[in-house]
Amino acid sequence: MDIIVIEDLWKVYKNGIEALRGISLRVREGEVFSFLGPNGAGKTTTIKILSCILKPTKGKVTVAGYEVPKDCKKIREIVSVVPQEFQGFSDLTVRENIQYFAKLYKVNNVDDVIEELGLKEHQNKKFGELSGGLKRRVAIACGIIGNPKLIYLDEPTVGLDPKSRRSIWEIVKSLKDKGITVFLATHYLDEAEKLSDRVAVIYKGKIVKLSTPSELVDEFKKENLEEAYLELMRQLEADDQ
């Protein structure tokens, strides 16, 4: 079953900039789907439309069968967004931050989520005093507290050390194991290759590739996804000249 369906989606801002130019894609329920592309390609705009922050200019978008923007109230009940710059409450503890989001969703599973994200020994520390890796874990904890069907992770490991990055990877895998669909926007190609069932590459507002990581590697006859992606970017930039 497809949990996200996008058909000929356009987003044109008031200044005339075409952030999205007719993209179409489908995301299957329960998969890890990575959205790749350079800065300004349209990744964040797409996520904002899917999560009902922005309205599309034209095109059809459905999330779990609900239409954007008509059914946004229902969509917000089943999706969660963890932005790159998660703004936690610095003076509140880890537990208090998670409790705040639990109250918003009217749930009572704080202890379970703290245990699941490996935050028990840190639960009484203030958010502002945490390392980058722990802050990211708290962000994801706040994102899954409402038991979403779909979670958008925007650059979840940017700026983290290798050990912290790997811990976030394990969390992403555990979300998939629970049946949660993960829509991952990342610049780290090793991350996308390790975690993703499929990847889409967006370039200047258009989807230019949609495949599995291994298919993309084979297509460009490279050893890994990063090299394949860089070759694709080289070809696209050459075509622009």
mmCIF file of C-alpha atoms in Angstrom:
data_model
loop_
_atom_site.group_PDB
_atom_site.id
_atom_site.type_symbol
_atom_site.label_atom_id
_atom_site.label_comp_id
_atom_site.label_asym_id
_atom_site.label_seq_id
_atom_site.Cartn_x
_atom_site.Cartn_y
_atom_site.Cartn_z
ATOM 1 C CA MET A 1 0.000 0.000 0.000
ATOM 2 C CA ASP A 2 1.218 3.526 -0.783
ATOM 3 C CA ILE A 3 1.102 5.864 2.199
ATOM 4 C CA ILE A 4 2.224 8.900 0.152
ATOM 5 C CA VAL A 5 1.063 9.605 -3.390
ATOM 6 C CA ILE A 6 2.294 12.724 -5.200
ATOM 7 C CA GLU A 7 1.105 13.454 -8.729
ATOM 8 C CA ASP A 8 2.365 16.403 -10.802
ATOM 9 C CA LEU A 9 3.080 18.564 -7.743
ATOM 10 C CA TRP A 10 4.057 22.182 -8.308
ATOM 11 C CA LYS A 11 5.001 24.872 -5.816
ATOM 12 C CA VAL A 12 5.515 28.357 -7.174
ATOM 13 C CA TYR A 13 6.257 31.098 -4.639
ATOM 14 C CA LYS A 14 4.928 34.636 -4.917
ATOM 15 C CA ASN A 15 8.292 35.841 -6.228
ATOM 16 C CA GLY A 16 7.919 33.465 -9.161
ATOM 17 C CA ILE A 17 10.460 30.894 -8.003
ATOM 18 C CA GLU A 18 9.402 27.370 -9.000
ATOM 19 C CA ALA A 19 10.497 25.280 -6.029
ATOM 20 C CA LEU A 20 8.739 22.150 -7.339
ATOM 21 C CA ARG A 21 8.092 21.573 -11.019
ATOM 22 C CA GLY A 22 5.708 18.690 -11.508
ATOM 23 C CA ILE A 23 7.115 15.980 -9.236
ATOM 24 C CA SER A 24 5.432 12.598 -8.929
ATOM 25 C CA LEU A 25 6.331 9.772 -6.562
ATOM 26 C CA ARG A 26 4.868 7.126 -4.292
ATOM 27 C CA VAL A 27 6.102 6.008 -0.883
ATOM 28 C CA ARG A 28 5.139 2.555 0.332
ATOM 29 C CA GLU A 29 3.820 1.989 3.815
ATOM 30 C CA GLY A 30 6.514 0.725 6.193
ATOM 31 C CA GLU A 31 9.551 1.583 4.078
ATOM 32 C CA VAL A 32 12.481 3.907 4.679
ATOM 33 C CA PHE A 33 12.401 6.334 1.772
ATOM 34 C CA SER A 34 15.297 8.747 1.318
ATOM 35 C CA PHE A 35 14.936 12.069 -0.461
ATOM 36 C CA LEU A 36 18.249 13.209 -1.905
ATOM 37 C CA GLY A 37 19.369 16.341 -3.702
ATOM 38 C CA PRO A 38 21.483 19.483 -3.385
ATOM 39 C CA ASN A 39 20.492 22.464 -1.271
ATOM 40 C CA GLY A 40 17.613 24.351 -2.841
ATOM 41 C CA ALA A 41 16.458 21.366 -4.915
ATOM 42 C CA GLY A 42 13.022 21.221 -3.263
ATOM 43 C CA LYS A 43 13.405 18.646 -0.483
ATOM 44 C CA THR A 44 12.246 20.846 2.384
ATOM 45 C CA THR A 45 9.414 22.352 0.318
ATOM 46 C CA THR A 46 8.124 18.851 -0.428
ATOM 47 C CA ILE A 47 8.196 17.875 3.248
ATOM 48 C CA LYS A 48 6.398 21.085 4.216
ATOM 49 C CA ILE A 49 3.614 20.330 1.735
ATOM 50 C CA LEU A 50 3.336 16.711 2.845
ATOM 51 C CA SER A 51 3.103 17.807 6.491
ATOM 52 C CA CYS A 52 0.548 20.561 5.745
ATOM 53 C CA ILE A 53 2.823 23.514 6.488
ATOM 54 C CA LEU A 54 2.656 24.758 2.886
ATOM 55 C CA LYS A 55 -0.139 24.543 0.329
ATOM 56 C CA PRO A 56 0.689 23.192 -3.132
ATOM 57 C CA THR A 57 0.275 25.463 -6.139
ATOM 58 C CA LYS A 58 -1.180 22.588 -8.150
ATOM 59 C CA GLY A 59 -1.096 18.812 -8.311
ATOM 60 C CA LYS A 60 -2.486 16.010 -6.188
ATOM 61 C CA VAL A 61 -1.043 14.940 -2.833
ATOM 62 C CA THR A 62 -2.471 12.260 -0.537
ATOM 63 C CA VAL A 63 -1.099 10.982 2.762
ATOM 64 C CA ALA A 64 -2.619 7.728 4.053
ATOM 65 C CA GLY A 65 -5.534 8.340 1.717
ATOM 66 C CA TYR A 66 -6.176 11.884 2.954
ATOM 67 C CA GLU A 67 -5.840 14.828 0.581
ATOM 68 C CA VAL A 68 -3.579 17.845 1.070
ATOM 69 C CA PRO A 69 -4.682 20.473 1.949
ATOM 70 C CA LYS A 70 -8.346 19.436 2.343
ATOM 71 C CA ASP A 71 -7.783 16.795 5.035
ATOM 72 C CA CYS A 72 -4.836 18.377 6.843
ATOM 73 C CA LYS A 73 -6.454 18.088 10.270
ATOM 74 C CA LYS A 74 -6.581 14.301 9.900
ATOM 75 C CA ILE A 75 -3.107 14.147 8.363
ATOM 76 C CA ARG A 76 -1.560 16.011 11.306
ATOM 77 C CA GLU A 77 -2.936 13.325 13.634
ATOM 78 C CA ILE A 78 -0.965 10.537 11.954
ATOM 79 C CA VAL A 79 2.282 12.175 10.812
ATOM 80 C CA SER A 80 5.213 13.678 12.660
ATOM 81 C CA VAL A 81 8.002 16.008 11.543
ATOM 82 C CA VAL A 82 11.453 16.133 13.139
ATOM 83 C CA PRO A 83 13.140 19.221 11.651
ATOM 84 C CA GLN A 84 16.881 19.627 11.299
ATOM 85 C CA GLU A 85 16.902 22.388 13.917
ATOM 86 C CA PHE A 86 14.629 20.960 16.598
ATOM 87 C CA GLN A 87 13.916 23.669 19.163
ATOM 88 C CA GLY A 88 13.550 21.914 22.489
ATOM 89 C CA PHE A 89 12.917 23.747 25.736
ATOM 90 C CA SER A 90 16.441 24.436 27.008
ATOM 91 C CA ASP A 91 15.512 24.899 30.668
ATOM 92 C CA LEU A 92 13.298 21.813 30.823
ATOM 93 C CA THR A 93 14.621 18.310 31.387
ATOM 94 C CA VAL A 94 14.572 15.566 28.785
ATOM 95 C CA ARG A 95 11.544 14.016 30.482
ATOM 96 C CA GLU A 96 9.719 17.343 30.689
ATOM 97 C CA ASN A 97 10.298 18.015 26.998
ATOM 98 C CA ILE A 98 8.867 14.625 26.054
ATOM 99 C CA GLN A 99 5.980 15.048 28.514
ATOM 100 C CA TYR A 100 5.092 18.345 26.831
ATOM 101 C CA PHE A 101 4.591 16.609 23.489
ATOM 102 C CA ALA A 102 2.804 13.683 25.148
ATOM 103 C CA LYS A 103 0.220 16.127 26.514
ATOM 104 C CA LEU A 104 -0.262 17.633 23.050
ATOM 105 C CA TYR A 105 -1.061 14.190 21.657
ATOM 106 C CA LYS A 106 -3.003 13.185 24.793
ATOM 107 C CA VAL A 107 -0.954 10.018 25.307
ATOM 108 C CA ASN A 108 0.723 8.485 28.334
ATOM 109 C CA ASN A 109 3.696 6.533 27.001
ATOM 110 C CA VAL A 110 6.566 8.746 28.149
ATOM 111 C CA ASP A 111 8.397 5.985 30.023
ATOM 112 C CA ASP A 112 8.177 3.639 27.035
ATOM 113 C CA VAL A 113 9.604 6.224 24.630
ATOM 114 C CA ILE A 114 12.394 7.215 27.035
ATOM 115 C CA GLU A 115 13.357 3.551 27.320
ATOM 116 C CA GLU A 116 13.093 2.962 23.579
ATOM 117 C CA LEU A 117 15.348 5.908 22.704
ATOM 118 C CA GLY A 118 17.943 5.052 25.355
ATOM 119 C CA LEU A 119 17.307 8.228 27.330
ATOM 120 C CA LYS A 120 16.632 6.823 30.798
ATOM 121 C CA GLU A 121 19.976 7.849 32.294
ATOM 122 C CA HIS A 122 19.631 11.324 30.771
ATOM 123 C CA GLN A 123 15.959 11.975 31.540
ATOM 124 C CA ASN A 124 16.620 14.460 34.348
ATOM 125 C CA LYS A 125 19.239 16.490 32.473
ATOM 126 C CA LYS A 126 18.255 19.854 31.013
ATOM 127 C CA PHE A 127 17.819 19.805 27.259
ATOM 128 C CA GLY A 128 20.141 22.788 26.791
ATOM 129 C CA GLU A 129 23.007 20.906 28.417
ATOM 130 C CA LEU A 130 22.851 17.857 26.141
ATOM 131 C CA SER A 131 25.275 16.884 23.385
ATOM 132 C CA GLY A 132 24.147 17.156 19.773
ATOM 133 C CA GLY A 133 23.529 13.429 19.517
ATOM 134 C CA LEU A 134 21.360 13.341 22.630
ATOM 135 C CA LYS A 135 19.395 16.391 21.483
ATOM 136 C CA ARG A 136 18.657 14.576 18.239
ATOM 137 C CA ARG A 137 17.443 11.535 20.171
ATOM 138 C CA VAL A 138 15.139 13.726 22.246
ATOM 139 C CA ALA A 139 13.838 15.307 19.031
ATOM 140 C CA ILE A 140 12.964 11.883 17.630
ATOM 141 C CA ALA A 141 11.412 10.885 20.959
ATOM 142 C CA CYS A 142 9.148 13.929 20.777
ATOM 143 C CA GLY A 143 8.384 12.993 17.178
ATOM 144 C CA ILE A 144 7.243 9.436 17.900
ATOM 145 C CA ILE A 145 5.440 10.067 21.187
ATOM 146 C CA GLY A 146 2.120 10.405 19.349
ATOM 147 C CA ASN A 147 2.479 6.998 17.642
ATOM 148 C CA PRO A 148 2.614 8.343 14.059
ATOM 149 C CA LYS A 149 2.141 6.193 10.985
ATOM 150 C CA LEU A 150 4.632 8.339 9.112
ATOM 151 C CA ILE A 151 7.611 10.374 10.308
ATOM 152 C CA TYR A 152 9.619 12.927 8.350
ATOM 153 C CA LEU A 153 13.258 13.214 9.401
ATOM 154 C CA ASP A 154 15.045 16.250 7.960
ATOM 155 C CA GLU A 155 18.835 15.800 8.148
ATOM 156 C CA PRO A 156 18.644 13.813 11.429
ATOM 157 C CA THR A 157 22.401 13.238 11.775
ATOM 158 C CA VAL A 158 23.879 16.490 10.456
ATOM 159 C CA GLY A 159 26.857 17.610 12.544
ATOM 160 C CA LEU A 160 26.984 14.470 14.667
ATOM 161 C CA ASP A 161 30.075 12.393 15.414
ATOM 162 C CA PRO A 162 30.259 8.886 13.865
ATOM 163 C CA LYS A 163 29.104 7.079 17.031
ATOM 164 C CA SER A 164 26.083 9.351 17.461
ATOM 165 C CA ARG A 165 25.215 8.994 13.779
ATOM 166 C CA ARG A 166 25.210 5.213 14.094
ATOM 167 C CA SER A 167 22.933 5.389 17.140
ATOM 168 C CA ILE A 168 20.426 7.424 15.100
ATOM 169 C CA TRP A 169 20.664 4.839 12.313
ATOM 170 C CA GLU A 170 19.666 2.132 14.783
ATOM 171 C CA ILE A 171 16.690 4.234 15.859
ATOM 172 C CA VAL A 172 15.579 4.610 12.231
ATOM 173 C CA LYS A 173 15.807 0.848 11.781
ATOM 174 C CA SER A 174 13.734 0.312 14.925
ATOM 175 C CA LEU A 175 11.052 2.685 13.612
ATOM 176 C CA LYS A 176 10.816 0.609 10.452
ATOM 177 C CA ASP A 177 10.620 -2.576 12.523
ATOM 178 C CA LYS A 178 7.591 -1.073 14.281
ATOM 179 C CA GLY A 179 5.901 -0.483 10.932
ATOM 180 C CA ILE A 180 6.417 3.295 10.894
ATOM 181 C CA THR A 181 7.135 4.759 7.466
ATOM 182 C CA VAL A 182 10.257 6.928 7.512
ATOM 183 C CA PHE A 183 10.684 9.736 4.961
ATOM 184 C CA LEU A 184 14.321 10.750 5.278
ATOM 185 C CA ALA A 185 15.896 13.862 3.798
ATOM 186 C CA THR A 186 19.672 13.625 4.031
ATOM 187 C CA HIS A 187 22.922 14.792 2.434
ATOM 188 C CA TYR A 188 24.783 11.764 3.801
ATOM 189 C CA LEU A 189 24.839 9.197 1.010
ATOM 190 C CA ASP A 190 26.280 6.418 3.195
ATOM 191 C CA GLU A 191 23.297 6.961 5.488
ATOM 192 C CA ALA A 192 20.819 6.704 2.629
ATOM 193 C CA GLU A 193 22.548 3.596 1.285
ATOM 194 C CA LYS A 194 22.529 1.809 4.653
ATOM 195 C CA LEU A 195 18.968 2.665 5.668
ATOM 196 C CA SER A 196 16.836 3.094 2.561
ATOM 197 C CA ASP A 197 14.565 0.700 0.762
ATOM 198 C CA ARG A 198 14.331 3.254 -2.049
ATOM 199 C CA VAL A 199 15.697 6.701 -2.827
ATOM 200 C CA ALA A 200 14.489 9.615 -4.933
ATOM 201 C CA VAL A 201 16.847 12.279 -6.260
ATOM 202 C CA ILE A 202 15.401 15.748 -6.780
ATOM 203 C CA TYR A 203 17.227 18.389 -8.827
ATOM 204 C CA LYS A 204 15.964 21.907 -9.493
ATOM 205 C CA GLY A 205 12.433 20.977 -8.492
ATOM 206 C CA LYS A 206 12.190 17.777 -10.549
ATOM 207 C CA ILE A 207 12.583 14.106 -9.670
ATOM 208 C CA VAL A 208 15.463 12.831 -11.779
ATOM 209 C CA LYS A 209 15.871 9.339 -10.291
ATOM 210 C CA LEU A 210 13.683 6.970 -8.289
ATOM 211 C CA SER A 211 15.118 3.547 -7.498
ATOM 212 C CA THR A 212 16.731 1.361 -4.873
ATOM 213 C CA PRO A 213 20.245 2.331 -3.763
ATOM 214 C CA SER A 214 21.718 -0.779 -5.389
ATOM 215 C CA GLU A 215 19.969 -0.066 -8.700
ATOM 216 C CA LEU A 216 21.397 3.454 -8.740
ATOM 217 C CA VAL A 217 24.890 2.137 -7.986
ATOM 218 C CA ASP A 218 24.601 -0.445 -10.782
ATOM 219 C CA GLU A 219 23.251 2.100 -13.278
ATOM 220 C CA PHE A 220 26.314 4.309 -12.940
ATOM 221 C CA LYS A 221 28.699 1.375 -12.473
ATOM 222 C CA LYS A 222 30.055 2.740 -9.203
ATOM 223 C CA GLU A 223 31.081 1.118 -5.927
ATOM 224 C CA ASN A 224 28.668 2.970 -3.644
ATOM 225 C CA LEU A 225 25.717 5.336 -3.629
ATOM 226 C CA GLU A 226 27.811 8.420 -2.957
ATOM 227 C CA GLU A 227 29.895 7.904 -6.082
ATOM 228 C CA ALA A 228 26.777 7.169 -8.156
ATOM 229 C CA TYR A 229 25.046 10.286 -6.854
ATOM 230 C CA LEU A 230 28.074 12.483 -7.583
ATOM 231 C CA GLU A 231 28.240 11.132 -11.130
ATOM 232 C CA LEU A 232 24.527 11.883 -11.596
ATOM 233 C CA MET A 233 25.067 15.439 -10.336
ATOM 234 C CA ARG A 234 28.039 15.850 -12.683
ATOM 235 C CA GLN A 235 25.927 14.814 -15.654
ATOM 236 C CA LEU A 236 23.010 17.082 -14.679
ATOM 237 C CA GLU A 237 25.276 20.078 -14.160
ATOM 238 C CA ALA A 238 26.979 19.408 -17.515
ATOM 239 C CA ASP A 239 23.580 19.340 -19.214
ATOM 240 C CA ASP A 240 22.758 22.734 -17.675
ATOM 241 C CA GLN A 241 25.789 24.363 -19.279
#
